[in-house]
mmCIF file of C-alpha atoms and ligand atoms in Angstrom:
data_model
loop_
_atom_site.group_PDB
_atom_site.id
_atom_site.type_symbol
_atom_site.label_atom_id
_atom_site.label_comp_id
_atom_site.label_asym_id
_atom_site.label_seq_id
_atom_site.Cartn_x
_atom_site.Cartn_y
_atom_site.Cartn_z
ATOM 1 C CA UNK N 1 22.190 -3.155 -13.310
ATOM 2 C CA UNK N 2 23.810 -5.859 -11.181
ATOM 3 C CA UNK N 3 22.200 -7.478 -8.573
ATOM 4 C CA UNK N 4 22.016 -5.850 -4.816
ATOM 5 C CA UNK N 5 20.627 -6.471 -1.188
ATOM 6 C CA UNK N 6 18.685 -4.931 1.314
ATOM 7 C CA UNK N 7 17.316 -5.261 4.918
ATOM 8 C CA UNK N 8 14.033 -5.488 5.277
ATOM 9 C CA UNK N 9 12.586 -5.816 8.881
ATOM 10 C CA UNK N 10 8.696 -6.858 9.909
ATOM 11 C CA UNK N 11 8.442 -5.160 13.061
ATOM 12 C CA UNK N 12 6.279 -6.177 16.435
ATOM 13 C CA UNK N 13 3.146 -5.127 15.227
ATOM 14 C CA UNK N 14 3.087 -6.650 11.474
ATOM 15 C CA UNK N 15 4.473 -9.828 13.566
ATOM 16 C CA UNK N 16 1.682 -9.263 15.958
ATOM 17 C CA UNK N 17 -1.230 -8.999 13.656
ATOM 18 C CA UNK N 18 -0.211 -12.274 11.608
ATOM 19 C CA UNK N 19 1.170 -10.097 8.692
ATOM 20 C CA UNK N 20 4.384 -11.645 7.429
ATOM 21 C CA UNK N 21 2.976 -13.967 4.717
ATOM 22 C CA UNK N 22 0.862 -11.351 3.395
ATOM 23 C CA UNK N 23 4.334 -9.243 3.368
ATOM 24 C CA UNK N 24 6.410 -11.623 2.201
ATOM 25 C CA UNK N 25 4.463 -12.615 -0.471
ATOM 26 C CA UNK N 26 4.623 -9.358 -1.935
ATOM 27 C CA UNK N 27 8.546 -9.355 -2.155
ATOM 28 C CA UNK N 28 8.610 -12.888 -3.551
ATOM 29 C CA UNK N 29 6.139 -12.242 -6.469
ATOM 30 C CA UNK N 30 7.784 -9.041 -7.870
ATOM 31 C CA UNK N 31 10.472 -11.797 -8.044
ATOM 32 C CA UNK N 32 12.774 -10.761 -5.429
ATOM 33 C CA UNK N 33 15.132 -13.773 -3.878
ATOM 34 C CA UNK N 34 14.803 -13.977 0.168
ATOM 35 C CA UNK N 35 18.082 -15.053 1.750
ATOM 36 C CA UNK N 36 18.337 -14.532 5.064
ATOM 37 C CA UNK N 37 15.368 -14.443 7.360
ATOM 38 C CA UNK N 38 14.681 -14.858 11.388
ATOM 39 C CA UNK N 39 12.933 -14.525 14.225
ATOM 40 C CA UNK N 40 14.146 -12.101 16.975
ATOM 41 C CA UNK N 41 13.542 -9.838 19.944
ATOM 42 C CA UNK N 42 16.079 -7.021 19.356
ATOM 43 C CA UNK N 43 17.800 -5.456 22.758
ATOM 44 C CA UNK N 44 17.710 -2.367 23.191
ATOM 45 C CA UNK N 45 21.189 -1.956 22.094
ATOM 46 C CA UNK N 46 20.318 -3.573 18.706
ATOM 47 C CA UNK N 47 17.099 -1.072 18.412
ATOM 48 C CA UNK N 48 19.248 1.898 18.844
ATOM 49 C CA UNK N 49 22.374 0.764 16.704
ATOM 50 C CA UNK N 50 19.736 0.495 14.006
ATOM 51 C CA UNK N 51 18.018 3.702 14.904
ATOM 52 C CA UNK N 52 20.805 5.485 15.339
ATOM 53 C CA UNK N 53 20.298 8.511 13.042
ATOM 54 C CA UNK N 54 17.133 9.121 14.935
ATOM 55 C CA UNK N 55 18.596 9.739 18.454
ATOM 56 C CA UNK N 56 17.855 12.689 19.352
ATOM 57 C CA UNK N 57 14.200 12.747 18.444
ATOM 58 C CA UNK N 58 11.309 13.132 20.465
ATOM 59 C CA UNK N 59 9.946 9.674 19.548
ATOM 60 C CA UNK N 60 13.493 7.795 19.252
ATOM 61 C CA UNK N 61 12.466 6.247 23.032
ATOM 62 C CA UNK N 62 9.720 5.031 21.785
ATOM 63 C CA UNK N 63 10.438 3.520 18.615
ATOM 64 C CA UNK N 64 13.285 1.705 20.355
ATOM 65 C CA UNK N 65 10.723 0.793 23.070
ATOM 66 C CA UNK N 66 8.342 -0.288 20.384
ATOM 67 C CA UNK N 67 10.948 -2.310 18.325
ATOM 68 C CA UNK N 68 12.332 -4.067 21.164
ATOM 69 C CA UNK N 69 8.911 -5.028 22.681
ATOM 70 C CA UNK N 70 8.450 -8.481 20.676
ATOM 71 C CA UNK N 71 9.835 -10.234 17.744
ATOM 72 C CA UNK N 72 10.852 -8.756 14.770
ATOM 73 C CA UNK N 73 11.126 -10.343 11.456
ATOM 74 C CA UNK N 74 14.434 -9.578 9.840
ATOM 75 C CA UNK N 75 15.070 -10.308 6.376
ATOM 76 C CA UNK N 76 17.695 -9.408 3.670
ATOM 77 C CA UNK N 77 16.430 -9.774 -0.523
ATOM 78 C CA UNK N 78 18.315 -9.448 -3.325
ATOM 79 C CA UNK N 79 17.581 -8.802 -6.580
ATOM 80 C CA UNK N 80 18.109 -5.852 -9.556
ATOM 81 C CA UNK N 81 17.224 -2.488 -8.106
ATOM 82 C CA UNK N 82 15.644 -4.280 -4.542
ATOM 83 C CA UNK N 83 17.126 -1.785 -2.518
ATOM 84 C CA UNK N 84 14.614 1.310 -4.338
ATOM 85 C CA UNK N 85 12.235 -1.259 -5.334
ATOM 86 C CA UNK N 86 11.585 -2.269 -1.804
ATOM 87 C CA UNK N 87 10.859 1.414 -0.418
ATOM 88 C CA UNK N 88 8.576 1.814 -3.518
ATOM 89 C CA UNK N 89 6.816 -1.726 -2.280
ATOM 90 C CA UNK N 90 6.380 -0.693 1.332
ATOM 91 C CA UNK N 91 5.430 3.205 0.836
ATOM 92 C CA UNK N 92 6.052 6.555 2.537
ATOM 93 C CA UNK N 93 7.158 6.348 6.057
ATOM 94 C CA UNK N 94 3.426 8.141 7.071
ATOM 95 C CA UNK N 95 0.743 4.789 6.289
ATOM 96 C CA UNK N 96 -1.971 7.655 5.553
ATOM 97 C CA UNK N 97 0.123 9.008 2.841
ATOM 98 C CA UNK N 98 1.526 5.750 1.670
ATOM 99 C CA UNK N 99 -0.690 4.909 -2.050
ATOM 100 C CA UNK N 100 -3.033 2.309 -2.267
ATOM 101 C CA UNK N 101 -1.224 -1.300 -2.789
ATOM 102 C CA UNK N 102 1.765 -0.349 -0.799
ATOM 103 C CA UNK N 103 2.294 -2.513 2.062
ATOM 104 C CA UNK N 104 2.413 0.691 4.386
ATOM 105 C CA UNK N 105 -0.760 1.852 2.470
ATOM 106 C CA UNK N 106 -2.347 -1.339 3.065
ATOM 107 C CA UNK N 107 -1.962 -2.322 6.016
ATOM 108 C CA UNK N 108 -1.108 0.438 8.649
ATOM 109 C CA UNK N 109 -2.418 3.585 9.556
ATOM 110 C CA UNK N 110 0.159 4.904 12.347
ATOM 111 C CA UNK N 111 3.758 5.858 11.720
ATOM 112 C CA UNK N 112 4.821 4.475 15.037
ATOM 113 C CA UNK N 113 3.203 1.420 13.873
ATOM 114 C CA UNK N 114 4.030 1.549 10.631
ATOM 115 C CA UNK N 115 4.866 -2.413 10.446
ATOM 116 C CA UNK N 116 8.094 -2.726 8.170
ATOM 117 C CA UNK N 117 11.930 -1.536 7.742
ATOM 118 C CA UNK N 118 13.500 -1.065 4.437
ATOM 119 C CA UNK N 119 17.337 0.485 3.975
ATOM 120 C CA UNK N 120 17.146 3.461 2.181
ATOM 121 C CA UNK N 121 20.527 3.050 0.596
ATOM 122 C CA UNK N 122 23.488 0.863 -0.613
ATOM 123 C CA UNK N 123 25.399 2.199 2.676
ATOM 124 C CA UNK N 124 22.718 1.783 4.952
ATOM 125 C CA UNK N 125 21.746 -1.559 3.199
ATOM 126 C CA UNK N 126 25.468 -2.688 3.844
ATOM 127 C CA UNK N 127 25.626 -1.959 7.272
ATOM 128 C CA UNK N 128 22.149 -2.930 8.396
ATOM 129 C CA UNK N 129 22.694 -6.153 6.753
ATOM 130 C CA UNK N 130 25.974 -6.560 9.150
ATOM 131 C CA UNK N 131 24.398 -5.245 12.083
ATOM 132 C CA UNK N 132 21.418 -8.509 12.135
ATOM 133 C CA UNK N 133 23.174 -10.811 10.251
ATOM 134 C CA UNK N 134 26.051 -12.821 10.662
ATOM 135 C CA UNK N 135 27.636 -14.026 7.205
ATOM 136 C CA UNK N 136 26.713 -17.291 7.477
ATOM 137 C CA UNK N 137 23.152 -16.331 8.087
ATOM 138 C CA UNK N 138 23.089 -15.526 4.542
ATOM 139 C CA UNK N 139 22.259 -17.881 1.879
ATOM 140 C CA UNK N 140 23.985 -18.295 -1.418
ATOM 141 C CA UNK N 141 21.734 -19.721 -3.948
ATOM 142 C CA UNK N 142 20.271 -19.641 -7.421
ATOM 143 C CA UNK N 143 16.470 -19.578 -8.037
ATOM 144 C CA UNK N 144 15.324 -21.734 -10.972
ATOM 145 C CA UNK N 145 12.803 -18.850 -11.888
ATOM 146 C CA UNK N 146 15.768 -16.587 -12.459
ATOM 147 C CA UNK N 147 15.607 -16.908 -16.116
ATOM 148 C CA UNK N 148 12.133 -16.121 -16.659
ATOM 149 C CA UNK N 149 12.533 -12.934 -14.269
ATOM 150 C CA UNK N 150 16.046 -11.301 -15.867
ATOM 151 C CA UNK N 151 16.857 -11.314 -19.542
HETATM 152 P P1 IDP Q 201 11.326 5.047 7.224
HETATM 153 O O1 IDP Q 201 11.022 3.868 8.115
HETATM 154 O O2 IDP Q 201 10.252 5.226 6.171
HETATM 155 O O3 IDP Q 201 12.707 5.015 6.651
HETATM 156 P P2 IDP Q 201 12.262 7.152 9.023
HETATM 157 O O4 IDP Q 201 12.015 8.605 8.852
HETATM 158 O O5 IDP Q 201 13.655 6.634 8.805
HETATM 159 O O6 IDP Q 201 11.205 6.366 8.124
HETATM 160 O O7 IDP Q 201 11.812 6.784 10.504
HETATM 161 C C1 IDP Q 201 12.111 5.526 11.049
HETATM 162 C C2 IDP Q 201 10.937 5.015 11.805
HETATM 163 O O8 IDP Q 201 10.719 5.840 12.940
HETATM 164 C C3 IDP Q 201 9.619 5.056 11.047
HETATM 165 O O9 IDP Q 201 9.432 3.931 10.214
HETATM 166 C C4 IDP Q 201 8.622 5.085 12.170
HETATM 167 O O10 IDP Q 201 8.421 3.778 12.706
HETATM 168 C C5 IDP Q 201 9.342 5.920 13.210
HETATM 169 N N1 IDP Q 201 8.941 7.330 13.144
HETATM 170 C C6 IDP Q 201 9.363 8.252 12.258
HETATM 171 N N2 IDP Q 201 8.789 9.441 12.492
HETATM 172 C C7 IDP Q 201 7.974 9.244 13.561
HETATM 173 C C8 IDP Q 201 7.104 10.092 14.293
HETATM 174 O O11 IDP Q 201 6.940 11.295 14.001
HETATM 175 N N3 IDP Q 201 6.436 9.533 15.342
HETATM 176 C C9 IDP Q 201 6.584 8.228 15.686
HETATM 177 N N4 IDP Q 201 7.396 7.384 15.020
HETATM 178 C C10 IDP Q 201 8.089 7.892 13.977
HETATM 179 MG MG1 MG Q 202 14.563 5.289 7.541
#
């Protein structure tokens, strides 16, 4: 399997509540490589873009209002398998559904504040990644654990 990316965003409230090492840390020690990562207040236009295959939906306002409302942590990994792997790591969209040890399971309780974003496909994953980050946002690099985490 060769190696992929996602987007993974840490939203307001996991921001807000002093969650992102906690979160991070769990991407990092499955072995997943972090490169690209910042700090920012989506517009509104940003929000929607991203949300776009909710319009329509009785809480799209909100979730745009929600996303928009402080900073968001924006990330993209990379790794074997990361873009599956991650939605397994963060859980079912519902936090009271989401198992035990998921980030969503551990740490939320709300779906509107259901503290991370993960792509839920190589298309998405493509054009998420384009929509928060610029190319040279992204990091090219080689971790010297690499050979200790793929055969
Ligand atoms: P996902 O984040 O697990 O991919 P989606 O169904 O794509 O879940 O929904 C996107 C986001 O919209 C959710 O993470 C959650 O923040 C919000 N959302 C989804 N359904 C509801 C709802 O019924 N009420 C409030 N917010 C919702
Ligand atoms: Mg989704």
């Amino acid at each position: 399997m060769s190696s992929e990316r996602t987007f993974i965003a840490l939203k307001p409230d996991a921001v807000q509540r002093g969650l992102i090492g906690p979160i991070i840390t769990r991407f990092e020690q499955k072995g997943f490589k972090l490169v690209a990562m910042k700090l920012i207040t989506p517009t509104a236009e940003l929000a929607s873009k991203h949300y776009a295959e909710h319009d329509g939906k009785p809480f799209f306002a909100g979730l745009v209002e929600f996303l928009t409302s402080g900073p968001v942590c924006a990330m993209v990994w990379e790794g074997q398998g990361v873009i599956a792997a991650a939605r397994k790591l963060i859980g079912v969209t519902k936090p009271l559904e989401s198992a035990p040890g998921t980030i969503r399971g551990d740490f939320a309780i709300n779906v509107g504040r259901n503290i991370i974003h993960g792509s839920d496909s190589t298309t998405s994953a493509e054009a998420e990644i384009a929509l928060w980050f610029k190319p040279e946002e992204i990091s090219n690099w080689t971790p010297v654990a690499n050979k200790w985490i793929y055969e």
